[in-house]
């Protein structure tokens, strides 16, 4: 074979290197390009290194003493927090604020059954004493101390022999060293992820599911958290040195309060003798210090200028330290009026307290859902302390009244349990009540108002009374089932008509286009807001009729044991607004009001011919500060007032 035909195979290592080089080559970059970027260097690390979290030091797991890889040590952070009184008071204030909050455990799904509510009570009972030694507030203060000072809050879930959670113990986070895998992250169980160091030696290993290591301010290039105390360590050092200088000023001092001149002819011995005499004269007798003193001739007193013990820089230090913990600095600075102080308080609550509550909730949700094995339960804070409770109640009242939120959503926002759904009512004959009856109707909102009606009449607008009745339909009595006719021409499917039966107190809602109308004793409640019905009386009745209807034979309605002058409770119903409206119709007793302000289903006030006033407040608007589920009727009639201890009668219509 000739030399020209001879072939030399490439070694496998060369082929591999060429493949790797081609893999990382940038297409379009030529080596002979004019001042080109050139190809990057070929990676030298093995493929499994790709995606490492950070460039940790070699053998970092061998540095078992916590926080020795740089920064401020745990001992120094705790010394700073304890040495500066201002910093310690701020930390304690933040702990007090969080520990004073109310909390509960509830199902994640508001529509959960009673079993979930019972399990939530058991979980809440466990959190009442998590470590079986301290109350929840005391336990939480220990956890917050390690989070605010060293950002190494640690929980150890202790289990019994059956594997169930026995206690949730707080461990000193300064004894825990995080371990990492090759990718720079905590190893997955069952590999050790944390190591506890006691007396300078590794004492125990924990996997990620055996220990809850909860740093709040995590950074990708660090193994440990970044606490607020560490963030202001330099500022705290400056404040400590100013405190030490002030203490030295009061303890020893370098400048006397004043200098006094003596005759220049005096010798040093004479000056020393006079100094000793004067010191002995002034010491030990406070009253004598105020007496007149006779001095030699040519005497002159020179007062020394005292250094400022507090200036603007001290206020700046206080502001910086308070800002690190999102605590208002109004207690440490001057010239803060009430409006500014309130703004600072709300800002501190929203920027500091709310994130802190979220951190605690995330930790306790893990405990409840993983350690207690209750994945459908959650830890919640009751109420919103970032806003005024009165403002929160008024806001929720408005949102519920406008139909933007339901009562269940409002209760969930307040951290309250959802109300149980009532059992379906059984109509006479053993059949379930029709869907159109009662409050739980798809066309009702949470206050029992009819949200799909598009023919509501504004108060004061003119409309004939006949316009409130469906046209072209068959009238049926209560004992007879309504007969349906073909849908009248022009009827709208979404329009609703609502009726009440004064004899039974039942509610019926029918579509205007369904061809159904209910006649007497059924009353169309839209008549309550019809201007023709609530307008000038056609024939005024005799005075006293209202009193006779409200209190027949002088007997007031409501609970028989109710005290005079106090609100009297009427029988509960599924729709308190409806029950109140029926009572008002009975109280009219055939009379027509002289004037009406407002209209049902909202609040209205009716003035009667005999001078009486009837006020209706629907459920949800009975109080501006609470989400009431009780409708109220107030009757201000002279005769009724006399029966009620010279006070107007107030009736409450509660919900079942």
PDB file of N, CA and C in Angstrom, residues 1-8:
ATOM      1  N   UNK A   1       0.859  -1.191   0.000  1.00  0.00           N
ATOM      2  CA  UNK A   1       0.000   0.000   0.000  1.00  0.00           C
ATOM      3  C   UNK A   1       0.888   1.231   0.000  1.00  0.00           C
ATOM      4  N   UNK A   2       0.548   2.217  -0.854  1.00  0.00           N
ATOM      5  CA  UNK A   2       1.343   3.439  -0.964  1.00  0.00           C
ATOM      6  C   UNK A   2       1.070   4.358   0.212  1.00  0.00           C
ATOM      7  N   UNK A   3       2.036   5.313   0.394  1.00  0.00           N
ATOM      8  CA  UNK A   3       1.851   6.269   1.496  1.00  0.00           C
ATOM      9  C   UNK A   3       0.653   7.174   1.275  1.00  0.00           C
ATOM     10  N   UNK A   4       0.313   7.433  -0.042  1.00  0.00           N
ATOM     11  CA  UNK A   4      -0.827   8.324  -0.313  1.00  0.00           C
ATOM     12  C   UNK A   4      -2.144   7.705   0.097  1.00  0.00           C
ATOM     13  N   UNK A   5      -2.220   6.360   0.051  1.00  0.00           N
ATOM     14  CA  UNK A   5      -3.479   5.693   0.387  1.00  0.00           C
ATOM     15  C   UNK A   5      -3.587   5.363   1.857  1.00  0.00           C
ATOM     16  N   UNK A   6      -2.534   5.629   2.596  1.00  0.00           N
ATOM     17  CA  UNK A   6      -2.554   5.274   4.014  1.00  0.00           C
ATOM     18  C   UNK A   6      -3.379   6.312   4.797  1.00  0.00           C
ATOM     19  N   UNK A   7      -4.287   5.875   5.718  1.00  0.00           N
ATOM     20  CA  UNK A   7      -5.134   6.741   6.546  1.00  0.00           C
ATOM     21  C   UNK A   7      -4.763   6.565   8.020  1.00  0.00           C
ATOM     22  N   UNK A   8      -4.746   7.694   8.710  1.00  0.00           N
ATOM     23  CA  UNK A   8      -4.450   7.669  10.154  1.00  0.00           C
ATOM     24  C   UNK A   8      -5.719   8.057  10.918  1.00  0.00           C
TER      25      UNK A   8
END
